[in-house]
Structure formats: structure tokens, C-alpha cells
Short mmCIF file of N, CA and C and ligand atoms in Angstrom, two decimals:
data_model
loop_
_atom_site.label_atom_id
_atom_site.label_comp_id
_atom_site.label_asym_id
_atom_site.label_seq_id
_atom_site.Cartn_x
_atom_site.Cartn_y
_atom_site.Cartn_z
N UNK A 1 5.79 -0.13 13.31
CA UNK A 1 7.06 -0.70 13.24
C UNK A 1 8.08 -0.08 12.22
N UNK A 2 8.35 1.10 12.55
CA UNK A 2 9.26 1.82 11.73
C UNK A 2 10.83 1.53 12.02
N UNK A 3 11.55 1.60 10.97
CA UNK A 3 12.97 1.55 11.27
C UNK A 3 13.60 2.88 10.55
N UNK A 4 13.60 3.88 11.29
CA UNK A 4 14.18 5.02 10.78
C UNK A 4 13.06 5.79 10.09
N UNK A 5 13.45 6.99 9.49
CA UNK A 5 12.41 7.72 8.86
C UNK A 5 12.50 7.49 7.30
N UNK A 6 11.33 7.93 6.66
CA UNK A 6 11.37 7.87 5.40
C UNK A 6 10.86 9.36 4.85
N UNK A 7 11.50 9.94 3.89
CA UNK A 7 11.40 11.28 3.37
C UNK A 7 10.43 11.25 2.22
N UNK A 8 9.85 12.30 1.92
CA UNK A 8 8.86 12.40 0.53
C UNK A 8 9.56 12.08 -0.61
N UNK A 9 10.86 12.48 -0.65
CA UNK A 9 11.70 12.45 -1.93
C UNK A 9 11.87 10.97 -2.23
N UNK A 10 11.63 10.13 -1.16
CA UNK A 10 12.05 8.62 -1.40
C UNK A 10 10.99 7.90 -1.71
N UNK A 11 9.73 8.40 -1.55
CA UNK A 11 8.59 7.54 -1.74
C UNK A 11 8.27 6.89 -3.11
N UNK A 12 8.73 7.51 -4.14
CA UNK A 12 8.29 6.87 -5.49
C UNK A 12 9.17 5.68 -5.77
N UNK A 13 10.42 5.97 -5.29
CA UNK A 13 11.33 4.81 -5.68
C UNK A 13 11.03 3.57 -4.56
N UNK A 14 10.60 3.92 -3.43
CA UNK A 14 10.22 2.87 -2.43
C UNK A 14 9.08 2.06 -2.86
N UNK A 15 8.12 3.11 -3.62
CA UNK A 15 6.88 2.19 -3.95
C UNK A 15 7.10 1.38 -5.07
N UNK A 16 8.06 1.74 -5.91
CA UNK A 16 8.26 0.99 -7.15
C UNK A 16 9.27 -0.33 -6.63
N UNK A 17 9.95 -0.27 -5.64
CA UNK A 17 11.01 -1.23 -5.30
C UNK A 17 10.65 -2.27 -4.25
N UNK A 18 9.84 -1.51 -3.28
CA UNK A 18 9.75 -2.13 -1.96
C UNK A 18 8.39 -2.48 -1.53
N UNK A 19 7.27 -1.69 -2.04
CA UNK A 19 5.99 -1.80 -1.58
C UNK A 19 5.32 -3.32 -2.16
N UNK A 20 4.52 -3.82 -1.25
CA UNK A 20 3.99 -4.86 -1.90
C UNK A 20 2.88 -4.60 -2.79
N UNK A 21 2.21 -5.47 -3.73
CA UNK A 21 1.28 -4.95 -4.60
C UNK A 21 -0.17 -4.27 -4.22
N UNK A 22 -0.48 -4.67 -2.89
CA UNK A 22 -1.47 -3.76 -2.52
C UNK A 22 -1.21 -2.28 -2.25
N UNK A 23 -0.13 -1.96 -1.75
CA UNK A 23 0.30 -0.62 -1.53
C UNK A 23 0.87 0.11 -2.94
N UNK A 24 1.41 -0.70 -3.78
CA UNK A 24 1.81 0.00 -4.96
C UNK A 24 0.63 0.50 -5.74
N UNK A 25 -0.40 -0.44 -5.79
CA UNK A 25 -1.67 -0.22 -6.45
C UNK A 25 -2.36 1.14 -5.92
N UNK A 26 -2.53 1.12 -4.58
CA UNK A 26 -2.92 2.48 -4.14
C UNK A 26 -2.01 3.69 -4.43
N UNK A 27 -0.83 3.40 -4.06
CA UNK A 27 0.19 4.59 -4.37
C UNK A 27 0.13 5.18 -5.77
N UNK A 28 0.11 4.33 -6.71
CA UNK A 28 0.24 4.74 -8.11
C UNK A 28 -1.07 5.19 -8.57
N UNK A 29 -2.29 4.81 -7.95
CA UNK A 29 -3.33 5.15 -8.38
C UNK A 29 -3.78 6.54 -7.62
N UNK A 30 -3.25 6.94 -6.69
CA UNK A 30 -3.21 8.33 -6.15
C UNK A 30 -2.44 9.15 -6.73
N UNK A 31 -1.23 8.85 -7.24
CA UNK A 31 -0.35 9.61 -8.09
C UNK A 31 -1.13 10.03 -9.54
N UNK A 32 -1.79 9.06 -9.89
CA UNK A 32 -2.65 9.14 -11.51
C UNK A 32 -3.72 9.96 -11.21
N UNK A 33 -4.68 9.58 -10.05
CA UNK A 33 -5.97 10.17 -10.10
C UNK A 33 -5.94 11.42 -9.20
N UNK A 34 -4.92 11.44 -8.37
CA UNK A 34 -5.00 12.64 -7.34
C UNK A 34 -6.08 12.52 -6.18
N UNK A 35 -6.70 11.26 -6.06
CA UNK A 35 -7.79 10.86 -5.12
C UNK A 35 -7.63 9.47 -4.80
N UNK A 36 -8.19 9.30 -3.48
CA UNK A 36 -8.43 7.91 -3.02
C UNK A 36 -9.60 8.02 -2.16
N UNK A 37 -10.45 6.87 -2.18
CA UNK A 37 -11.64 6.90 -1.28
C UNK A 37 -11.26 6.53 0.18
N UNK A 38 -12.08 6.56 1.07
CA UNK A 38 -11.76 6.44 2.49
C UNK A 38 -10.97 5.10 2.62
N UNK A 39 -11.41 3.89 2.23
CA UNK A 39 -10.71 2.49 2.64
C UNK A 39 -9.15 2.65 1.96
N UNK A 40 -9.10 3.34 0.78
CA UNK A 40 -7.77 3.29 0.31
C UNK A 40 -6.91 4.34 1.17
N UNK A 41 -7.54 5.47 1.48
CA UNK A 41 -6.53 6.43 2.28
C UNK A 41 -6.14 5.72 3.62
N UNK A 42 -7.09 4.94 4.19
CA UNK A 42 -6.78 4.27 5.48
C UNK A 42 -5.66 3.30 5.20
N UNK A 43 -6.00 2.37 4.41
CA UNK A 43 -5.02 1.27 4.01
C UNK A 43 -3.54 1.81 3.71
N UNK A 44 -3.47 2.78 2.87
CA UNK A 44 -2.12 3.25 2.42
C UNK A 44 -1.61 4.24 3.36
N UNK A 45 -2.38 5.06 4.03
CA UNK A 45 -1.88 6.07 5.09
C UNK A 45 -1.41 5.46 6.25
N UNK A 46 -1.98 4.46 6.73
CA UNK A 46 -1.40 3.64 7.89
C UNK A 46 0.03 3.02 7.33
N UNK A 47 0.00 2.42 6.33
CA UNK A 47 1.10 1.63 6.00
C UNK A 47 2.24 2.78 5.73
N UNK A 48 2.09 3.96 5.33
CA UNK A 48 3.02 4.79 5.15
C UNK A 48 3.65 5.48 6.46
N UNK A 49 2.64 5.46 7.46
CA UNK A 49 3.11 5.71 8.79
C UNK A 49 4.12 4.71 9.34
N UNK A 50 3.66 3.48 8.89
CA UNK A 50 4.31 2.18 9.48
C UNK A 50 5.73 2.28 8.91
N UNK A 51 5.94 2.72 7.62
CA UNK A 51 7.24 2.62 7.13
C UNK A 51 8.39 3.95 7.76
N UNK A 52 7.61 4.75 8.39
CA UNK A 52 8.34 5.82 8.96
C UNK A 52 8.15 7.20 8.32
N UNK A 53 6.97 7.35 7.61
CA UNK A 53 6.94 8.80 7.06
C UNK A 53 6.15 9.50 8.36
N UNK A 54 6.65 10.69 8.45
CA UNK A 54 6.25 11.45 9.60
C UNK A 54 5.14 12.28 9.29
N UNK A 55 4.26 12.67 10.35
CA UNK A 55 3.01 13.35 10.22
C UNK A 55 3.20 14.53 9.28
N UNK A 56 3.98 15.52 9.49
CA UNK A 56 4.15 16.60 8.48
C UNK A 56 4.38 16.25 7.01
N UNK A 57 5.13 15.16 6.68
CA UNK A 57 5.48 14.74 5.46
C UNK A 57 4.21 14.14 5.01
N UNK A 58 3.43 13.25 5.77
CA UNK A 58 2.26 12.67 5.50
C UNK A 58 1.15 13.73 4.81
N UNK A 59 1.18 14.69 5.78
CA UNK A 59 0.09 15.78 5.30
C UNK A 59 0.52 16.50 4.01
N UNK A 60 1.68 16.81 3.81
CA UNK A 60 2.23 17.35 2.50
C UNK A 60 1.96 16.27 1.37
N UNK A 61 2.31 15.22 1.70
CA UNK A 61 2.08 14.16 0.50
C UNK A 61 0.64 14.13 -0.06
N UNK A 62 -0.10 14.07 0.97
CA UNK A 62 -1.61 13.95 0.51
C UNK A 62 -2.36 15.21 0.19
N UNK A 63 -1.81 16.36 0.75
CA UNK A 63 -2.27 17.48 0.41
C UNK A 63 -1.76 17.96 -1.18
N UNK A 64 -0.44 17.43 -1.46
CA UNK A 64 -0.03 17.83 -2.83
C UNK A 64 -0.89 17.12 -3.94
N UNK A 65 -1.33 15.84 -3.60
CA UNK A 65 -1.96 15.02 -4.58
C UNK A 65 -3.49 15.77 -4.68
N UNK A 66 -4.01 15.76 -3.51
CA UNK A 66 -5.61 16.05 -3.53
C UNK A 66 -5.81 17.43 -4.23
N UNK A 67 -4.83 18.36 -3.90
CA UNK A 67 -4.96 19.90 -4.23
C UNK A 67 -4.86 20.11 -5.69
N UNK A 68 -4.50 18.82 -6.51
CA UNK A 68 -4.59 19.03 -8.01
C UNK A 68 -6.06 19.14 -8.25
N UNK A 69 -6.90 18.60 -7.49
CA UNK A 69 -8.36 18.62 -7.93
C UNK A 69 -9.27 19.40 -6.86
N UNK A 70 -8.70 19.82 -5.74
CA UNK A 70 -9.60 20.74 -4.92
C UNK A 70 -8.57 21.88 -4.29
N UNK A 71 -9.45 22.61 -3.50
CA UNK A 71 -8.49 23.65 -2.84
C UNK A 71 -7.89 23.16 -1.57
N UNK A 72 -6.79 23.99 -1.23
CA UNK A 72 -6.08 23.73 0.04
C UNK A 72 -7.18 23.78 1.32
N UNK A 73 -7.87 24.62 1.13
CA UNK A 73 -8.86 24.88 2.20
C UNK A 73 -9.78 23.73 2.51
N UNK A 74 -10.35 23.22 1.30
CA UNK A 74 -11.18 22.08 1.43
C UNK A 74 -10.46 20.82 1.81
N UNK A 75 -9.22 20.69 1.40
CA UNK A 75 -8.28 19.64 1.69
C UNK A 75 -8.16 19.45 3.40
N UNK A 76 -7.70 20.67 3.81
CA UNK A 76 -7.47 20.93 5.02
C UNK A 76 -8.55 20.47 5.95
N UNK A 77 -9.80 21.09 5.59
CA UNK A 77 -11.08 20.86 6.21
C UNK A 77 -11.51 19.38 6.25
N UNK A 78 -11.60 18.65 5.00
CA UNK A 78 -12.23 17.39 4.90
C UNK A 78 -11.23 16.17 5.21
N UNK A 79 -9.97 16.60 4.81
CA UNK A 79 -9.15 15.34 4.93
C UNK A 79 -7.89 15.40 6.04
N UNK A 80 -7.49 16.62 6.10
CA UNK A 80 -6.37 16.82 7.25
C UNK A 80 -6.68 16.40 8.52
N UNK A 81 -7.89 16.32 9.25
CA UNK A 81 -8.23 15.85 10.26
C UNK A 81 -8.01 14.51 10.47
N UNK A 82 -8.41 13.44 9.33
CA UNK A 82 -8.37 11.93 9.66
C UNK A 82 -6.76 11.49 9.66
N UNK A 83 -6.10 12.33 8.70
CA UNK A 83 -4.65 12.11 8.65
C UNK A 83 -3.93 12.20 10.18
N UNK A 84 -4.28 13.47 10.73
CA UNK A 84 -3.71 13.65 11.91
C UNK A 84 -4.27 12.67 13.08
N UNK A 85 -5.66 12.23 12.68
CA UNK A 85 -6.28 11.27 13.56
C UNK A 85 -5.51 10.00 13.53
N UNK A 86 -5.15 9.46 12.40
CA UNK A 86 -4.45 8.17 12.33
C UNK A 86 -2.85 8.28 13.03
N UNK A 87 -2.41 9.40 13.21
CA UNK A 87 -1.16 9.72 13.89
C UNK A 87 -1.43 9.81 15.44
N UNK A 88 -2.78 9.76 15.73
CA UNK A 88 -2.98 9.79 17.28
C UNK A 88 -3.09 11.25 17.54
N UNK A 89 -3.26 12.29 16.72
CA UNK A 89 -3.15 13.68 17.21
C UNK A 89 -4.69 14.38 17.18
N UNK A 90 -5.51 13.49 16.98
CA UNK A 90 -6.91 14.04 17.15
C UNK A 90 -7.87 12.90 17.80
N UNK A 91 -9.04 13.44 18.22
CA UNK A 91 -9.93 12.56 18.88
C UNK A 91 -9.44 11.91 20.07
N UNK A 92 -9.64 10.48 19.95
CA UNK A 92 -9.10 9.71 21.24
C UNK A 92 -7.68 9.57 21.24
N UNK A 93 -6.86 9.94 20.40
CA UNK A 93 -5.51 10.08 20.47
C UNK A 93 -4.87 8.81 20.62
N UNK A 94 -5.58 7.81 19.67
CA UNK A 94 -4.85 6.48 19.55
C UNK A 94 -4.02 6.41 18.48
N UNK A 95 -2.78 5.83 18.55
CA UNK A 95 -1.89 5.85 17.39
C UNK A 95 -2.14 4.50 16.82
N UNK A 96 -2.85 4.69 15.69
CA UNK A 96 -3.45 3.57 14.92
C UNK A 96 -2.44 2.65 14.17
N UNK A 97 -2.76 1.50 14.12
CA UNK A 97 -1.84 0.42 13.75
C UNK A 97 -2.03 0.18 12.19
N UNK A 98 -1.08 0.04 11.50
CA UNK A 98 -1.25 -0.40 9.96
C UNK A 98 -1.73 -1.81 9.99
N UNK A 99 -2.79 -1.96 8.81
CA UNK A 99 -3.35 -3.09 8.66
C UNK A 99 -2.57 -4.48 8.38
N UNK A 100 -3.02 -5.48 8.73
CA UNK A 100 -2.26 -6.76 8.37
C UNK A 100 -2.91 -7.38 7.14
N UNK A 101 -2.18 -8.27 6.65
CA UNK A 101 -2.66 -8.86 5.37
C UNK A 101 -4.05 -9.60 5.48
N UNK A 102 -4.19 -10.11 6.93
CA UNK A 102 -5.61 -10.78 6.94
C UNK A 102 -6.85 -9.66 6.98
N UNK A 103 -6.44 -8.53 7.54
CA UNK A 103 -7.45 -7.52 7.67
C UNK A 103 -7.69 -6.99 6.18
N UNK A 104 -6.71 -7.15 5.29
CA UNK A 104 -6.96 -6.36 4.00
C UNK A 104 -7.65 -7.52 3.09
N UNK A 105 -7.01 -8.69 3.17
CA UNK A 105 -7.60 -9.81 2.60
C UNK A 105 -9.17 -9.90 2.81
N UNK A 106 -9.48 -9.74 3.97
CA UNK A 106 -11.03 -9.88 4.23
C UNK A 106 -11.85 -8.57 4.08
N UNK A 107 -11.19 -7.53 3.81
CA UNK A 107 -11.88 -6.26 3.39
C UNK A 107 -12.84 -6.66 2.19
N UNK A 108 -13.80 -5.59 2.07
CA UNK A 108 -14.62 -5.67 0.81
C UNK A 108 -14.76 -4.61 0.07
N UNK A 109 -13.65 -4.24 -0.66
CA UNK A 109 -13.63 -3.14 -1.59
C UNK A 109 -14.85 -3.09 -2.59
N UNK A 110 -15.66 -1.76 -2.80
CA UNK A 110 -16.61 -1.75 -3.72
C UNK A 110 -16.14 -1.07 -4.80
N UNK A 111 -17.19 -0.48 -5.79
CA UNK A 111 -16.69 0.01 -7.06
C UNK A 111 -15.95 1.19 -6.79
N UNK A 112 -15.05 1.46 -7.54
CA UNK A 112 -14.17 2.64 -7.27
C UNK A 112 -13.20 2.82 -6.24
N UNK A 113 -13.27 1.66 -5.42
CA UNK A 113 -12.25 1.65 -4.43
C UNK A 113 -10.96 0.92 -4.91
N UNK A 114 -9.92 1.32 -4.22
CA UNK A 114 -8.53 0.71 -4.66
C UNK A 114 -7.99 -0.15 -3.41
N UNK A 115 -8.56 -0.15 -2.39
CA UNK A 115 -7.87 -0.81 -1.30
C UNK A 115 -8.19 -2.46 -1.28
N UNK A 116 -7.70 -3.17 -0.51
CA UNK A 116 -7.89 -4.73 -0.53
C UNK A 116 -6.45 -5.31 -1.03
N UNK A 117 -6.63 -6.58 -1.27
CA UNK A 117 -5.25 -7.26 -1.44
C UNK A 117 -5.49 -7.86 -3.17
N UNK A 118 -4.56 -7.29 -3.83
CA UNK A 118 -4.82 -7.64 -5.35
C UNK A 118 -4.93 -9.21 -5.54
N UNK A 119 -4.13 -9.96 -4.95
CA UNK A 119 -4.23 -11.48 -4.98
C UNK A 119 -5.46 -12.01 -4.79
N UNK A 120 -6.15 -11.27 -3.92
CA UNK A 120 -7.61 -11.60 -3.47
C UNK A 120 -8.72 -10.84 -4.27
N UNK A 121 -8.51 -9.81 -4.58
CA UNK A 121 -9.75 -8.98 -5.25
C UNK A 121 -9.49 -8.56 -6.60
N UNK A 122 -8.57 -8.84 -7.21
CA UNK A 122 -8.22 -8.47 -8.71
C UNK A 122 -8.96 -9.64 -9.36
N UNK A 123 -9.42 -9.43 -10.63
CA UNK A 123 -9.70 -10.54 -11.28
C UNK A 123 -8.38 -11.33 -11.97
N UNK A 124 -8.46 -12.51 -12.34
CA UNK A 124 -7.37 -13.14 -12.60
C UNK A 124 -6.68 -12.61 -13.72
N UNK A 125 -7.54 -12.01 -14.62
CA UNK A 125 -6.90 -11.49 -15.69
C UNK A 125 -5.98 -10.14 -15.49
N UNK A 126 -6.62 -9.30 -14.67
CA UNK A 126 -5.87 -8.11 -14.19
C UNK A 126 -4.91 -8.45 -13.32
N UNK A 127 -4.84 -9.43 -12.42
CA UNK A 127 -3.61 -9.74 -11.59
C UNK A 127 -2.49 -10.08 -12.51
N UNK A 128 -2.86 -11.17 -13.59
CA UNK A 128 -1.92 -11.66 -14.50
C UNK A 128 -1.21 -10.48 -15.19
N UNK A 129 -1.80 -9.50 -15.54
CA UNK A 129 -1.28 -8.58 -16.37
C UNK A 129 -0.23 -7.68 -15.47
N UNK A 130 -0.77 -7.35 -14.16
CA UNK A 130 -0.03 -6.57 -13.24
C UNK A 130 1.23 -7.33 -12.89
N UNK A 131 1.25 -8.70 -12.76
CA UNK A 131 2.37 -9.46 -12.36
C UNK A 131 3.42 -9.57 -13.65
N UNK A 132 2.85 -9.41 -14.88
CA UNK A 132 3.71 -9.38 -16.08
C UNK A 132 4.48 -8.12 -16.00
N UNK A 133 3.67 -7.08 -15.80
CA UNK A 133 4.33 -5.88 -15.84
C UNK A 133 5.40 -5.57 -14.90
N UNK A 134 5.44 -6.38 -14.02
CA UNK A 134 6.76 -6.58 -12.86
C UNK A 134 7.89 -7.31 -13.45
N UNK A 135 7.73 -7.73 -14.75
CA UNK A 135 8.79 -8.46 -15.36
C UNK A 135 9.17 -9.86 -14.70
N UNK A 136 8.13 -10.48 -14.18
CA UNK A 136 8.06 -11.80 -13.45
C UNK A 136 8.09 -12.85 -14.90
N UNK A 137 8.88 -13.80 -14.88
CA UNK A 137 8.87 -14.83 -15.66
C UNK A 137 7.38 -15.53 -15.89
N UNK A 138 6.98 -16.09 -16.93
CA UNK A 138 5.73 -16.49 -16.98
C UNK A 138 5.64 -17.96 -16.24
N UNK A 139 6.60 -18.51 -15.67
CA UNK A 139 6.60 -19.46 -14.89
C UNK A 139 6.31 -19.02 -13.44
N UNK A 140 7.00 -17.95 -13.03
CA UNK A 140 6.57 -17.47 -11.96
C UNK A 140 5.07 -17.07 -11.91
N UNK A 141 4.68 -16.41 -12.77
CA UNK A 141 3.43 -15.78 -12.80
C UNK A 141 2.42 -17.25 -12.83
N UNK A 142 2.63 -18.20 -13.43
CA UNK A 142 1.82 -19.31 -13.26
C UNK A 142 1.79 -19.81 -11.94
N UNK A 143 2.83 -19.86 -11.26
CA UNK A 143 3.04 -20.26 -9.91
C UNK A 143 2.15 -19.37 -8.97
N UNK A 144 2.37 -18.05 -9.21
CA UNK A 144 1.53 -17.31 -8.15
C UNK A 144 0.14 -17.40 -8.51
N UNK A 145 -0.36 -17.53 -9.75
CA UNK A 145 -1.73 -17.78 -10.21
C UNK A 145 -2.31 -19.12 -9.41
N UNK A 146 -1.40 -20.04 -9.50
CA UNK A 146 -1.89 -21.34 -8.89
C UNK A 146 -2.32 -21.29 -7.40
N UNK A 147 -1.35 -20.38 -6.62
CA UNK A 147 -1.64 -20.15 -5.23
C UNK A 147 -2.87 -19.43 -5.05
N UNK A 148 -3.14 -18.38 -5.96
CA UNK A 148 -4.50 -17.70 -5.89
C UNK A 148 -5.80 -18.40 -6.05
N UNK A 149 -5.56 -19.51 -7.11
CA UNK A 149 -6.48 -20.24 -7.33
C UNK A 149 -7.01 -20.87 -6.06
N UNK A 150 -5.80 -21.55 -5.36
CA UNK A 150 -6.10 -22.20 -4.02
C UNK A 150 -6.41 -21.28 -2.88
N UNK A 151 -6.48 -20.20 -3.04
CA UNK A 151 -6.88 -19.27 -2.11
C UNK A 151 -5.67 -18.93 -1.03
N UNK A 152 -4.47 -19.20 -1.59
CA UNK A 152 -3.41 -18.92 -0.53
C UNK A 152 -2.83 -17.66 -1.03
N UNK A 153 -3.35 -16.41 -0.61
CA UNK A 153 -3.04 -15.19 -1.12
C UNK A 153 -1.80 -14.73 -0.54
N UNK A 154 -1.37 -15.12 0.50
CA UNK A 154 -0.32 -14.58 1.17
C UNK A 154 0.92 -15.28 0.61
N UNK A 155 0.83 -16.73 0.52
CA UNK A 155 1.75 -17.49 -0.34
C UNK A 155 2.04 -16.73 -1.59
N UNK A 156 1.13 -16.48 -2.37
CA UNK A 156 1.22 -16.03 -3.64
C UNK A 156 2.13 -14.66 -3.57
N UNK A 157 1.86 -13.97 -2.64
CA UNK A 157 2.60 -12.56 -2.30
C UNK A 157 4.08 -13.01 -2.11
N UNK A 158 4.21 -13.96 -1.14
CA UNK A 158 5.50 -14.39 -0.87
C UNK A 158 6.36 -14.84 -2.10
N UNK A 159 5.54 -15.61 -2.93
CA UNK A 159 6.31 -16.17 -4.21
C UNK A 159 6.70 -14.94 -5.11
N UNK A 160 5.82 -13.79 -5.24
CA UNK A 160 6.20 -12.80 -5.93
C UNK A 160 7.26 -11.97 -5.36
N UNK A 161 7.35 -12.01 -3.98
CA UNK A 161 8.50 -11.13 -3.29
C UNK A 161 9.76 -12.00 -3.62
N UNK A 162 9.81 -13.40 -3.72
CA UNK A 162 10.92 -14.04 -3.78
C UNK A 162 11.62 -14.03 -5.11
N UNK A 163 10.52 -13.81 -6.15
CA UNK A 163 10.86 -13.62 -7.52
C UNK A 163 11.49 -12.34 -7.82
N UNK A 164 10.96 -11.26 -7.24
CA UNK A 164 11.41 -9.96 -7.44
C UNK A 164 12.53 -9.90 -6.77
N UNK A 165 12.85 -10.32 -5.69
CA UNK A 165 14.13 -9.96 -4.68
C UNK A 165 15.21 -11.11 -4.94
N UNK A 166 14.90 -12.06 -5.53
CA UNK A 166 15.78 -13.21 -5.85
C UNK A 166 16.33 -13.84 -4.59
N UNK A 167 15.48 -13.71 -3.27
CA UNK A 167 15.90 -14.49 -2.13
C UNK A 167 14.73 -14.95 -1.49
N UNK A 168 14.73 -15.88 -0.50
CA UNK A 168 13.61 -16.37 0.18
C UNK A 168 13.24 -15.30 1.13
N UNK A 169 11.83 -15.33 1.32
CA UNK A 169 11.13 -14.41 2.40
C UNK A 169 10.91 -15.29 3.65
N UNK A 170 10.59 -14.51 4.65
CA UNK A 170 10.41 -15.09 5.83
C UNK A 170 8.83 -15.50 5.98
N UNK A 171 8.12 -15.40 4.76
CA UNK A 171 6.63 -15.45 4.69
C UNK A 171 5.99 -14.19 4.75
N UNK A 172 4.91 -13.94 4.32
CA UNK A 172 4.15 -12.57 4.22
C UNK A 172 3.07 -12.68 5.15
N UNK A 173 2.98 -11.77 6.26
CA UNK A 173 1.67 -11.52 6.87
C UNK A 173 1.26 -10.16 7.23
N UNK A 174 2.03 -9.21 6.76
CA UNK A 174 1.87 -7.89 7.07
C UNK A 174 2.44 -6.99 6.01
N UNK A 175 1.89 -5.93 5.20
CA UNK A 175 2.42 -5.28 4.19
C UNK A 175 3.74 -4.62 4.73
N UNK A 176 3.70 -4.23 6.08
CA UNK A 176 4.84 -3.43 6.46
C UNK A 176 5.98 -4.39 6.73
N UNK A 177 5.72 -5.73 7.08
CA UNK A 177 6.68 -6.70 7.02
C UNK A 177 7.32 -7.05 5.74
N UNK A 178 6.55 -6.99 4.69
CA UNK A 178 6.98 -7.21 3.08
C UNK A 178 7.90 -6.02 3.15
N UNK A 179 7.56 -4.93 3.36
CA UNK A 179 8.60 -3.71 3.11
C UNK A 179 9.87 -3.87 3.76
N UNK A 180 9.72 -4.24 5.19
CA UNK A 180 11.05 -4.37 5.95
C UNK A 180 11.95 -5.48 5.39
N UNK A 181 11.38 -6.63 5.01
CA UNK A 181 11.90 -7.67 4.38
C UNK A 181 12.73 -7.15 2.98
N UNK A 182 11.96 -6.35 2.34
CA UNK A 182 12.45 -5.81 0.98
C UNK A 182 13.63 -5.04 1.21
N UNK A 183 13.46 -4.02 1.97
CA UNK A 183 14.61 -3.18 2.32
C UNK A 183 15.97 -4.04 2.86
N UNK A 184 15.62 -4.88 3.51
CA UNK A 184 16.84 -5.78 4.12
C UNK A 184 17.53 -6.43 2.71
N UNK A 185 16.65 -6.96 1.97
CA UNK A 185 17.00 -7.73 0.98
C UNK A 185 18.01 -6.82 -0.11
N UNK A 186 17.37 -5.56 -0.30
CA UNK A 186 17.83 -4.86 -1.13
C UNK A 186 19.08 -4.00 -0.87
N UNK A 187 19.23 -3.81 0.44
CA UNK A 187 20.20 -3.19 1.10
C UNK A 187 21.48 -4.06 1.57
N UNK A 188 21.10 -5.40 1.59
CA UNK A 188 22.26 -6.21 1.65
C UNK A 188 22.67 -6.51 3.14
FE1 LIG B 201 -0.63 -6.80 0.59
FE2 LIG B 201 -0.68 -9.00 2.08
FE3 LIG B 201 -2.01 -8.89 -0.17
FE4 LIG B 201 0.69 -9.05 0.07
S1 LIG B 201 -0.56 -10.54 0.72
S2 LIG B 201 -0.65 -7.92 -1.49
S3 LIG B 201 1.14 -7.59 1.49
S4 LIG B 201 -2.44 -7.66 1.80
#
């Protein structure tokens, strides 16, 4: 569901301003650790494709991070294939769809994984501190945490969206839909 193309130079700003928490968390972990495990690569990679990052840029993006810690040959051999695969350029040539909130919320990240939904998978303490880093008021943070306690993760995400953007959301059921709504809200 892409509207136009997104270039590599735009990614950090978009991640900061328009990615939902699940994707921000993956993106900035990748930037800091120069690695993501399989579940994270899939969740973030398909999302980035959905916002309009082209295959060549996607390969350059992942390669530039991963090769901080490994050779280009190793990257191309072990990781390049699955990126092209997600774009339908390998194997069965299916153009894979970015994950919905439901799929992400019901995933089961293990130790060392960064995929999943922060509202569902972070500890309360960790989630609270991430929300506070986003400059949300303590009243908003409390409202989000209450929705989380009631297991309304997507409502918690919508409340965060509304506080950050200062406008109502249409409800959140897909990270790419969060992104589109954010771009609309910020571009007016
Ligand atoms: Fe991501 Fe959806 Fe969770 Fe929001 S509710 S953080 S968009 S998975």
C-alpha cells in the first residue's frame, strides 16, 4: 500500500516522526546494533517495502548496517536473497504483504528478538519509559497503560498516535496504515 516512493535519506526522519512504536523499535535497534534477527528483519523489511522503499534502496539500507559487522560477501550470500525474496524477486516470486497489527501482536518474540508489538510484548516498565521518551504527558501515558492492562493494544497505539499528532486517528489496525495516517496528519 505505498503512496509514492521513500528514499534512503528520508528514513531516519520518517522513523522518528511517523513510524509506530513497533517499527521505531526495530529501526533504531538496527541502527545501533547493526543487526536484527529473522523475525525483526521480516517485520521491518516488509513494512519498509510497504511505505515505498524500493528494492535497490532496501538492499543498500540493510547492507550498510549489517556490513558494519560482517563482510559484504557474507551479507549478499546470507541476507540479500531473503530481501529480494520479500520483494517477489526470488523463489515463488510472491510479492509479500507487510504484517498487520494482529499478526504482530500474536507473534511470539524470543530472547534477543526485537519484533512484536511494544504494547503487547514490552514490560510495563519498559513501555512506560519508551512512552515518556516520546514527550507524552503523564496523563496520556496513564491512559495508554490502562488500555494495555485491558489488553486493548491497538487502542493504546491509537491513543499514542493521537497524542503525538494532536489529531484523531481512524483507528490502528496496520503499521502501514499508522504510517499513512501520520504522513497525512503531518503534511496537512
Ligand atoms: Fe505496531 Fe500495531 Fe502494535 Fe501499533 S498496535 S505498535 S502499529 S503492531
